[in-house]
DNA sequence: GTCTATAGATAGATAGAC
DNA sequence: GTCTATCTATCTATAGAC
């Protein structure tokens, strides 16, 4: 009565697929509302399973949402490393911001945990997340100093300020303001935010 | 046994002072956490009165927070009209953003109701708030078109995009990121955000 | 108008059958 | 592992004494 290895693998695949669906739903919901406003009933309803089942996969609401954030971070890392290394540094920076804005428009980007969230302290205690943030920051930070050495990004700006300014685009309310106005296509919104971010509001 | 008019006025003054203290506490708390995370116990504790007393002044949590937001908006309107009309339009725009950033740093600025808040729909149904937003937008919008006509603000940008970009600075997470890093003075943070907002990240 | 006490609703999390 | 049913805590809001 030994189960075939393929069967075990299949069961594990199902489990992983289910967990991925849960994370995906949590991610979407965190894009719509705050961690505090989101409920486990919301998640269960969206996935289509009972709330109690969620707790077989994740120990708590905090664990579930942390896992969702780690997955987003992982997707960002994958995108970063997929970029052609020979591209000019500033182009890579633009590409990353563009990627963030597109995910934000697709409502697949949980709003970054500013102080306006109970999730923040939990996330910062999560080693997976904290390490991921450091890795991403190292890669982007290198591109920033590179672009500043080339004189493309303003060398007078502190690199950490540039980094945070780029991060902040991933939860810029301008995107939802413009989206709600229904005046522009998604791609136009992305272009506008990219332009004001890199070129500023003043005429050149 | 007719109470002297002065006495009535005094009582009313006390009432108004108390209500102002409540609004101020709510405002501070909304700067620290989301509407959903904030509780009426928080407010009562901060003011130093019983929770039930809050409901003698404001009918609900939504009403209280709406009133707090209206007060912030009113302060913004007062600042707008206090600006010397003869100033160049772009200077007035910079001044308004600076004012927002300073209030944000002082934690006196409730984070704007993006989609990430249950408060949003309540606020938009509040005539005082909605009218205030329109008035403020009209004033700032005029300055934007003026600055664009002068060629100081990029005339190619849609005015509504410029307006939203300026509004978004009032809840820019860059401010709290930099504040938490403890690397910079408040005034340096304000200058950095103002600079990246108007001049962009790219070197000029 | 302030308080204590509590009602009523809903959240996160768990128990136990299947 | 999924479900239904339930526990416990907490939050908004109210009742009623003073």
Short mmCIF file of C-alpha atoms (C1' of nucleotides) in Angstrom, two decimals:
data_model
loop_
_atom_site.label_atom_id
_atom_site.label_comp_id
_atom_site.label_asym_id
_atom_site.label_seq_id
_atom_site.Cartn_x
_atom_site.Cartn_y
_atom_site.Cartn_z
CA UNK A 1 0.00 0.00 0.00
CA UNK A 2 2.90 2.35 -0.61
CA UNK A 3 1.65 5.38 -2.48
CA UNK A 4 3.52 6.03 -5.70
CA UNK A 5 5.91 8.99 -5.51
CA UNK A 6 3.96 10.68 -8.28
CA UNK A 7 0.84 10.64 -6.13
CA UNK A 8 2.58 12.34 -3.22
CA UNK A 9 3.93 14.94 -5.60
CA UNK A 10 0.46 15.52 -6.95
CA UNK A 11 -0.97 16.04 -3.49
CA UNK A 12 1.80 18.46 -2.72
CA UNK A 13 1.14 20.27 -5.95
CA UNK A 14 -2.50 20.64 -5.02
CA UNK A 15 -1.52 21.95 -1.63
CA UNK A 16 0.86 24.46 -3.12
CA UNK A 17 -1.70 25.54 -5.68
CA UNK A 18 -4.27 26.09 -2.93
CA UNK A 19 -1.82 28.07 -0.86
CA UNK A 20 -0.91 30.13 -3.88
CA UNK A 21 -4.58 30.91 -4.50
CA UNK A 22 -4.94 32.02 -0.89
CA UNK A 23 -1.88 34.26 -1.13
CA UNK A 24 -3.11 35.70 -4.38
CA UNK A 25 -6.48 36.58 -2.85
CA UNK A 26 -4.84 38.13 0.19
CA UNK A 27 -2.59 40.13 -2.09
CA UNK A 28 -5.52 41.47 -4.09
CA UNK A 29 -7.43 42.37 -0.95
CA UNK A 30 -4.43 44.17 0.53
CA UNK A 31 -4.38 46.20 -2.65
CA UNK A 32 -7.98 47.24 -2.05
CA UNK A 33 -8.00 47.93 1.66
CA UNK A 34 -5.72 48.19 4.65
CA UNK A 35 -4.50 45.24 6.69
CA UNK A 36 -6.81 46.32 9.49
CA UNK A 37 -9.84 46.62 7.24
CA UNK A 38 -9.22 43.25 5.57
CA UNK A 39 -10.82 40.27 7.30
CA UNK A 40 -10.14 36.57 7.15
CA UNK A 41 -13.76 36.19 6.01
CA UNK A 42 -12.88 38.38 3.03
CA UNK A 43 -10.02 36.07 2.11
CA UNK A 44 -12.02 32.89 2.65
CA UNK A 45 -14.87 34.27 0.58
CA UNK A 46 -12.61 35.27 -2.27
CA UNK A 47 -10.83 31.93 -2.35
CA UNK A 48 -14.09 30.06 -1.91
CA UNK A 49 -13.18 28.00 1.13
CA UNK A 50 -14.15 28.05 4.78
CA UNK A 51 -12.36 30.46 7.07
CA UNK A 52 -11.19 27.62 9.30
CA UNK A 53 -9.36 26.09 6.35
CA UNK A 54 -7.17 29.16 6.08
CA UNK A 55 -5.77 28.37 9.48
CA UNK A 56 -4.61 24.94 8.28
CA UNK A 57 -2.29 26.77 5.89
CA UNK A 58 -1.36 29.87 7.85
CA UNK A 59 -1.21 30.23 11.61
CA UNK A 60 -2.65 33.72 11.79
CA UNK A 61 -3.77 36.72 9.80
CA UNK A 62 -0.34 38.26 10.29
CA UNK A 63 1.41 35.14 8.98
CA UNK A 64 -0.83 34.99 5.93
CA UNK A 65 -0.32 38.62 5.01
CA UNK A 66 3.39 38.45 5.66
CA UNK A 67 3.61 35.48 3.30
CA UNK A 68 1.70 37.48 0.69
CA UNK A 69 4.09 40.41 1.02
CA UNK A 70 7.10 38.08 0.80
CA UNK A 71 5.70 36.68 -2.43
CA UNK A 72 5.39 40.16 -3.94
CA UNK A 73 8.92 40.93 -2.86
CA UNK A 74 10.07 37.71 -4.46
CA UNK A 75 8.36 38.65 -7.72
CA UNK A 76 10.16 41.99 -7.59
CA UNK A 77 13.50 40.25 -7.11
CA UNK A 78 12.80 37.97 -10.05
CA UNK A 79 12.04 40.99 -12.20
CA UNK A 80 15.17 42.80 -11.07
CA UNK A 81 17.42 39.92 -12.04
CA UNK A 82 15.62 39.46 -15.36
CA UNK A 83 16.69 42.91 -16.53
CA UNK A 84 19.42 43.00 -19.16
CA UNK A 85 22.58 43.92 -17.17
CA UNK A 86 24.03 45.94 -20.01
CA UNK A 87 21.17 48.44 -19.90
CA UNK A 88 22.03 51.94 -18.65
CA UNK A 89 21.43 52.15 -14.89
CA UNK A 90 18.76 54.82 -15.19
CA UNK A 91 16.83 52.66 -17.67
CA UNK A 92 16.83 49.83 -15.18
CA UNK A 93 15.51 52.20 -12.52
CA UNK A 94 12.74 53.37 -14.83
CA UNK A 95 11.88 49.77 -15.67
CA UNK A 96 11.52 48.84 -12.01
CA UNK A 97 9.26 51.79 -11.28
CA UNK A 98 7.22 50.97 -14.38
CA UNK A 99 6.84 47.39 -13.19
CA UNK A 100 5.64 48.59 -9.77
CA UNK A 101 3.14 51.00 -11.29
CA UNK A 102 1.73 48.33 -13.57
CA UNK A 103 1.25 45.98 -10.66
CA UNK A 104 -0.33 48.80 -8.70
CA UNK A 105 -2.78 49.49 -11.53
CA UNK A 106 -3.59 45.79 -11.78
CA UNK A 107 -4.39 45.94 -8.06
CA UNK A 108 -1.83 43.21 -7.49
CA UNK A 109 0.40 45.39 -5.36
CA UNK A 110 -0.36 45.46 -1.64
CA UNK A 111 0.12 49.02 -0.48
CA UNK A 112 3.46 49.30 1.22
CA UNK A 113 3.29 49.19 4.99
CA UNK A 114 3.74 52.78 6.03
CA UNK A 115 3.14 53.71 9.63
CA UNK A 116 -0.50 53.54 8.66
CA UNK A 117 -0.70 49.82 9.27
CA UNK A 118 -0.51 47.31 12.07
CA UNK A 119 1.21 44.97 9.65
CA UNK A 120 4.41 46.99 9.61
CA UNK A 121 5.91 45.76 12.87
CA UNK A 122 5.03 42.17 12.06
CA UNK A 123 6.70 42.41 8.66
CA UNK A 124 9.87 43.95 9.99
CA UNK A 125 10.22 41.03 12.38
CA UNK A 126 9.90 38.60 9.46
CA UNK A 127 13.38 37.55 8.40
CA UNK A 128 12.32 36.54 4.88
CA UNK A 129 10.84 39.96 4.26
CA UNK A 130 13.59 41.97 5.92
CA UNK A 131 16.30 40.09 4.02
CA UNK A 132 14.41 40.52 0.77
CA UNK A 133 14.11 44.26 1.29
CA UNK A 134 17.85 44.49 1.92
CA UNK A 135 18.68 42.48 -1.20
CA UNK A 136 16.38 44.55 -3.40
CA UNK A 137 17.72 47.76 -1.89
CA UNK A 138 21.31 46.67 -2.55
CA UNK A 139 20.63 46.01 -6.22
CA UNK A 140 18.69 49.23 -6.79
CA UNK A 141 21.14 51.18 -4.66
CA UNK A 142 23.98 50.13 -6.93
CA UNK A 143 22.08 51.30 -10.00
CA UNK A 144 21.43 54.62 -8.30
CA UNK A 145 25.08 55.32 -7.50
CA UNK A 146 25.98 54.18 -11.01
CA UNK A 147 23.48 56.59 -12.55
CA UNK A 148 24.71 59.36 -10.27
CA UNK A 149 28.33 58.71 -11.27
CA UNK A 150 27.26 59.06 -14.90
CA UNK A 151 25.58 62.35 -14.01
CA UNK A 152 22.18 61.11 -15.21
CA UNK A 153 20.56 61.05 -11.77
CA UNK A 154 21.27 64.25 -9.83
CA UNK A 155 24.51 63.50 -7.92
CA UNK A 156 23.59 66.04 -5.25
CA UNK A 157 20.69 63.91 -4.02
CA UNK A 158 21.45 61.46 -1.21
CA UNK A 159 21.15 57.91 -2.66
CA UNK A 160 18.89 56.82 0.18
CA UNK A 161 16.53 59.66 -0.70
CA UNK A 162 16.44 58.52 -4.31
CA UNK A 163 15.82 54.92 -3.23
CA UNK A 164 12.90 55.87 -0.99
CA UNK A 165 11.48 58.13 -3.67
CA UNK A 166 11.44 55.19 -6.08
CA UNK A 167 9.93 52.85 -3.47
CA UNK A 168 7.20 55.37 -2.74
CA UNK A 169 6.01 55.21 -6.36
CA UNK A 170 4.85 51.65 -5.64
CA UNK A 171 2.08 53.05 -3.44
CA UNK A 172 1.62 56.49 -4.96
CA UNK A 173 -2.00 57.61 -4.54
CA UNK A 174 -1.69 59.58 -7.78
CA UNK A 175 -2.28 56.29 -9.56
CA UNK A 176 -5.65 55.63 -7.96
CA UNK A 177 -6.64 59.30 -8.20
CA UNK A 178 -6.07 59.26 -11.95
CA UNK A 179 -7.58 55.82 -12.31
CA UNK A 180 -10.75 56.94 -10.53
CA UNK A 181 -10.99 60.02 -12.74
CA UNK A 182 -11.39 57.65 -15.71
CA UNK A 183 -9.69 60.27 -17.88
CA UNK A 184 -6.66 58.23 -18.84
CA UNK A 185 -5.62 54.81 -20.00
CA UNK A 186 -3.44 52.75 -17.69
CA UNK A 187 -0.40 53.24 -19.87
CA UNK A 188 -0.89 57.01 -19.84
CA UNK A 189 -1.02 56.98 -16.06
CA UNK A 190 2.19 54.98 -15.87
CA UNK A 191 3.90 57.40 -18.24
CA UNK A 192 2.74 60.46 -16.34
CA UNK A 193 3.96 59.17 -12.98
CA UNK A 194 7.25 58.02 -14.47
CA UNK A 195 7.75 61.41 -16.07
CA UNK A 196 7.00 63.48 -12.98
CA UNK A 197 9.16 61.13 -10.91
CA UNK A 198 12.28 61.42 -13.06
CA UNK A 199 11.81 64.81 -14.74
CA UNK A 200 9.83 66.72 -12.11
CA UNK A 201 6.94 69.12 -12.60
CA UNK A 202 9.05 72.05 -13.73
CA UNK A 203 9.68 72.57 -17.43
CA UNK A 204 13.10 71.58 -18.70
CA UNK B 1 -32.41 83.32 37.53
CA UNK B 2 -31.56 84.35 33.97
CA UNK B 3 -27.97 83.34 33.29
CA UNK B 4 -25.82 86.27 32.21
CA UNK B 5 -24.94 86.21 28.50
CA UNK B 6 -21.26 86.08 29.45
CA UNK B 7 -21.88 82.84 31.30
CA UNK B 8 -23.55 81.21 28.33
CA UNK B 9 -20.70 82.32 26.11
CA UNK B 10 -18.23 80.84 28.59
CA UNK B 11 -20.01 77.52 28.58
CA UNK B 12 -20.06 77.51 24.84
CA UNK B 13 -16.39 78.34 24.79
CA UNK B 14 -15.70 75.37 27.04
CA UNK B 15 -17.75 73.16 24.79
CA UNK B 16 -15.91 74.34 21.71
CA UNK B 17 -12.56 73.94 23.43
CA UNK B 18 -13.43 70.39 24.39
CA UNK B 19 -14.58 69.56 20.90
CA UNK B 20 -11.42 71.06 19.48
CA UNK B 21 -9.34 68.89 21.82
CA UNK B 22 -11.23 65.81 20.64
CA UNK B 23 -10.72 66.72 16.99
CA UNK B 24 -7.05 67.38 17.60
CA UNK B 25 -6.59 63.97 19.21
CA UNK B 26 -8.45 62.25 16.40
CA UNK B 27 -6.31 64.11 13.90
CA UNK B 28 -3.09 63.01 15.59
CA UNK B 29 -4.25 59.41 15.78
CA UNK B 30 -5.25 59.39 12.12
CA UNK B 31 -1.71 60.51 11.40
CA UNK B 32 -0.38 57.47 13.24
CA UNK B 33 -2.71 54.74 12.10
CA UNK B 34 -5.49 54.02 9.65
CA UNK B 35 -9.13 54.85 10.24
CA UNK B 36 -9.83 51.15 10.71
CA UNK B 37 -7.02 50.67 13.20
CA UNK B 38 -7.99 53.70 15.25
CA UNK B 39 -10.54 53.07 18.00
CA UNK B 40 -12.82 55.37 19.93
CA UNK B 41 -11.03 54.11 23.05
CA UNK B 42 -7.81 55.52 21.58
CA UNK B 43 -9.42 58.92 21.16
CA UNK B 44 -11.08 58.90 24.58
CA UNK B 45 -7.81 57.86 26.22
CA UNK B 46 -5.84 60.57 24.47
CA UNK B 47 -8.32 63.29 25.34
CA UNK B 48 -8.72 61.96 28.86
CA UNK B 49 -12.48 61.53 28.92
CA UNK B 50 -14.85 58.58 28.87
CA UNK B 51 -15.66 57.03 25.53
CA UNK B 52 -19.36 57.64 25.99
CA UNK B 53 -18.69 61.37 26.25
CA UNK B 54 -17.36 61.38 22.71
CA UNK B 55 -20.79 60.41 21.49
CA UNK B 56 -22.31 63.52 23.10
CA UNK B 57 -20.17 65.58 20.72
CA UNK B 58 -20.10 63.38 17.62
CA UNK B 59 -22.72 60.90 16.53
CA UNK B 60 -20.32 58.24 15.30
CA UNK B 61 -16.72 57.40 14.59
CA UNK B 62 -17.26 58.39 10.97
CA UNK B 63 -18.70 61.78 11.95
CA UNK B 64 -15.83 62.46 14.33
CA UNK B 65 -13.17 61.61 11.78
CA UNK B 66 -14.95 63.49 9.04
CA UNK B 67 -15.02 66.56 11.27
CA UNK B 68 -11.30 66.15 11.89
CA UNK B 69 -10.61 65.97 8.16
CA UNK B 70 -12.80 69.00 7.51
CA UNK B 71 -10.78 70.93 10.08
CA UNK B 72 -7.52 70.05 8.34
CA UNK B 73 -9.02 71.08 5.04
CA UNK B 74 -10.15 74.35 6.59
CA UNK B 75 -6.62 74.99 7.87
CA UNK B 76 -5.33 74.39 4.35
CA UNK B 77 -7.83 76.88 2.93
CA UNK B 78 -6.77 79.45 5.50
CA UNK B 79 -3.15 78.97 4.51
CA UNK B 80 -3.95 79.23 0.82
CA UNK B 81 -5.69 82.56 1.23
CA UNK B 82 -2.91 83.87 3.48
CA UNK B 83 -0.37 83.63 0.67
CA UNK B 84 0.71 86.91 -0.89
CA UNK B 85 -1.26 87.04 -4.18
CA UNK B 86 1.55 88.79 -6.04
CA UNK B 87 3.91 85.82 -5.57
CA UNK B 88 4.77 83.85 -8.70
CA UNK B 89 2.34 80.96 -9.12
CA UNK B 90 5.02 78.30 -8.82
CA UNK B 91 6.20 79.79 -5.52
CA UNK B 92 2.69 79.52 -4.17
CA UNK B 93 2.56 75.88 -5.26
CA UNK B 94 5.88 75.17 -3.55
CA UNK B 95 4.64 76.94 -0.41
CA UNK B 96 1.52 74.79 -0.25
CA UNK B 97 3.45 71.57 -0.65
CA UNK B 98 5.93 72.75 2.00
CA UNK B 99 3.05 73.46 4.35
CA UNK B 100 1.65 69.95 3.80
CA UNK B 101 5.01 68.32 4.38
CA UNK B 102 5.58 70.23 7.59
CA UNK B 103 2.20 69.17 8.91
CA UNK B 104 2.93 65.61 7.85
CA UNK B 105 6.23 65.67 9.75
CA UNK B 106 4.49 67.11 12.80
CA UNK B 107 2.09 64.15 12.57
CA UNK B 108 -0.78 66.61 12.35
CA UNK B 109 -1.79 65.48 8.89
CA UNK B 110 -4.22 62.59 8.69
CA UNK B 111 -3.12 60.44 5.80
CA UNK B 112 -5.31 61.22 2.84
CA UNK B 113 -8.10 58.76 2.27
CA UNK B 114 -6.83 56.65 -0.57
CA UNK B 115 -8.69 53.49 -1.46
CA UNK B 116 -6.91 52.04 1.56
CA UNK B 117 -9.53 53.31 3.97
CA UNK B 118 -13.14 52.79 4.89
CA UNK B 119 -13.31 56.50 5.62
CA UNK B 120 -13.13 57.47 1.97
CA UNK B 121 -16.74 56.83 1.00
CA UNK B 122 -18.00 58.53 4.14
CA UNK B 123 -15.91 61.62 3.44
CA UNK B 124 -17.00 61.92 -0.15
CA UNK B 125 -20.62 61.94 1.03
CA UNK B 126 -19.79 64.81 3.41
CA UNK B 127 -20.79 68.06 1.75
CA UNK B 128 -18.44 70.21 3.87
CA UNK B 129 -15.48 68.08 2.87
CA UNK B 130 -16.41 67.67 -0.78
CA UNK B 131 -17.03 71.41 -1.19
CA UNK B 132 -13.75 72.20 0.55
CA UNK B 133 -11.84 69.89 -1.75
CA UNK B 134 -13.39 71.60 -4.77
CA UNK B 135 -12.55 75.07 -3.48
CA UNK B 136 -8.95 74.14 -2.71
CA UNK B 137 -8.61 72.42 -6.07
CA UNK B 138 -9.95 75.49 -7.87
CA UNK B 139 -7.42 77.79 -6.23
CA UNK B 140 -4.45 75.47 -6.77
CA UNK B 141 -5.66 74.60 -10.26
CA UNK B 142 -5.57 78.27 -11.21
CA UNK B 143 -1.99 78.59 -10.00
CA UNK B 144 -1.05 75.49 -12.00
CA UNK B 145 -2.42 76.82 -15.29
CA UNK B 146 -0.82 80.17 -14.54
CA UNK B 147 2.57 78.54 -13.96
CA UNK B 148 2.13 76.48 -17.11
CA UNK B 149 1.28 79.57 -19.14
CA UNK B 150 4.52 81.11 -17.89
CA UNK B 151 6.37 77.99 -18.95
CA UNK B 152 7.63 77.32 -15.43
CA UNK B 153 5.60 74.18 -14.88
CA UNK B 154 5.83 71.80 -17.85
CA UNK B 155 2.91 72.85 -20.12
CA UNK B 156 2.77 69.35 -21.62
CA UNK B 157 1.55 67.85 -18.34
CA UNK B 158 -2.23 67.65 -17.84
CA UNK B 159 -3.17 70.10 -15.06
CA UNK B 160 -5.15 67.44 -13.23
CA UNK B 161 -2.06 65.25 -13.16
CA UNK B 162 -0.05 68.09 -11.65
CA UNK B 163 -2.76 68.73 -9.07
CA UNK B 164 -2.89 65.09 -7.97
CA UNK B 165 0.89 64.91 -7.88
CA UNK B 166 0.95 67.86 -5.47
CA UNK B 167 -1.87 66.40 -3.34
CA UNK B 168 -0.03 63.09 -3.10
CA UNK B 169 2.94 64.80 -1.43
CA UNK B 170 0.68 65.36 1.59
CA UNK B 171 0.78 61.62 2.28
CA UNK B 172 4.10 60.69 0.70
CA UNK B 173 5.63 57.74 2.54
CA UNK B 174 9.09 59.09 1.67
CA UNK B 175 8.65 61.47 4.58
CA UNK B 176 8.18 58.75 7.19
CA UNK B 177 10.86 56.56 5.57
CA UNK B 178 13.41 59.34 5.90
CA UNK B 179 12.13 60.35 9.32
CA UNK B 180 12.53 56.78 10.59
CA UNK B 181 16.06 56.59 9.20
CA UNK B 182 16.98 59.41 11.60
CA UNK B 183 19.56 60.57 9.07
CA UNK B 184 18.06 63.96 8.35
CA UNK B 185 16.54 66.97 10.03
CA UNK B 186 12.90 67.74 9.33
CA UNK B 187 13.81 70.72 7.20
CA UNK B 188 16.20 68.62 5.10
CA UNK B 189 13.43 66.09 4.48
CA UNK B 190 11.05 68.84 3.38
CA UNK B 191 13.68 70.25 1.02
CA UNK B 192 14.47 66.86 -0.48
CA UNK B 193 10.83 66.01 -1.21
CA UNK B 194 10.16 69.49 -2.61
CA UNK B 195 13.18 69.20 -4.84
CA UNK B 196 12.38 65.75 -6.22
CA UNK B 197 8.76 66.82 -6.70
CA UNK B 198 9.48 69.91 -8.77
CA UNK B 199 12.88 69.12 -10.29
CA UNK B 200 12.73 65.33 -10.57
CA UNK B 201 15.45 62.78 -9.93
CA UNK B 202 17.34 63.38 -13.17
CA UNK B 203 20.14 65.91 -13.23
CA UNK B 204 19.35 69.24 -14.89
"C1'" DG C 1 -22.42 66.54 29.85
"C1'" DT C 2 -19.86 63.30 32.45
"C1'" DC C 3 -19.34 58.87 34.06
"C1'" DT C 4 -19.87 53.27 34.67
"C1'" DA C 5 -21.83 49.44 32.80
"C1'" DT C 6 -23.44 46.96 29.11
"C1'" DA C 7 -25.73 45.75 24.86
"C1'" DG C 8 -24.99 44.17 20.03
"C1'" DA C 9 -22.12 43.13 16.27
"C1'" DT C 10 -18.10 41.23 14.37
"C1'" DA C 11 -13.44 40.09 14.33
"C1'" DG C 12 -9.64 36.29 14.92
"C1'" DA C 13 -9.05 31.81 16.13
"C1'" DT C 14 -10.40 26.90 17.60
"C1'" DA C 15 -13.11 22.33 18.33
"C1'" DG C 16 -14.58 18.41 16.48
"C1'" DA C 17 -17.28 15.74 12.95
"C1'" DC C 18 -16.32 13.78 8.45
"C1'" DG D 1 -7.84 19.18 4.96
"C1'" DT D 2 -12.43 20.63 4.66
"C1'" DC D 3 -16.44 21.86 6.78
"C1'" DT D 4 -20.06 23.85 10.56
"C1'" DA D 5 -20.47 25.62 14.90
"C1'" DT D 6 -18.61 28.12 18.51
"C1'" DC D 7 -15.47 30.55 21.76
"C1'" DT D 8 -13.31 34.77 23.17
"C1'" DA D 9 -11.94 39.33 22.63
"C1'" DT D 10 -12.77 43.75 21.01
"C1'" DC D 11 -15.08 47.41 18.88
"C1'" DT D 12 -19.06 50.71 18.11
"C1'" DA D 13 -22.71 52.54 20.28
"C1'" DT D 14 -26.23 53.13 24.01
"C1'" DA D 15 -28.62 53.10 28.76
"C1'" DG D 16 -29.11 55.16 32.86
"C1'" DA D 17 -27.28 57.11 37.28
"C1'" DC D 18 -25.44 61.56 38.82
#
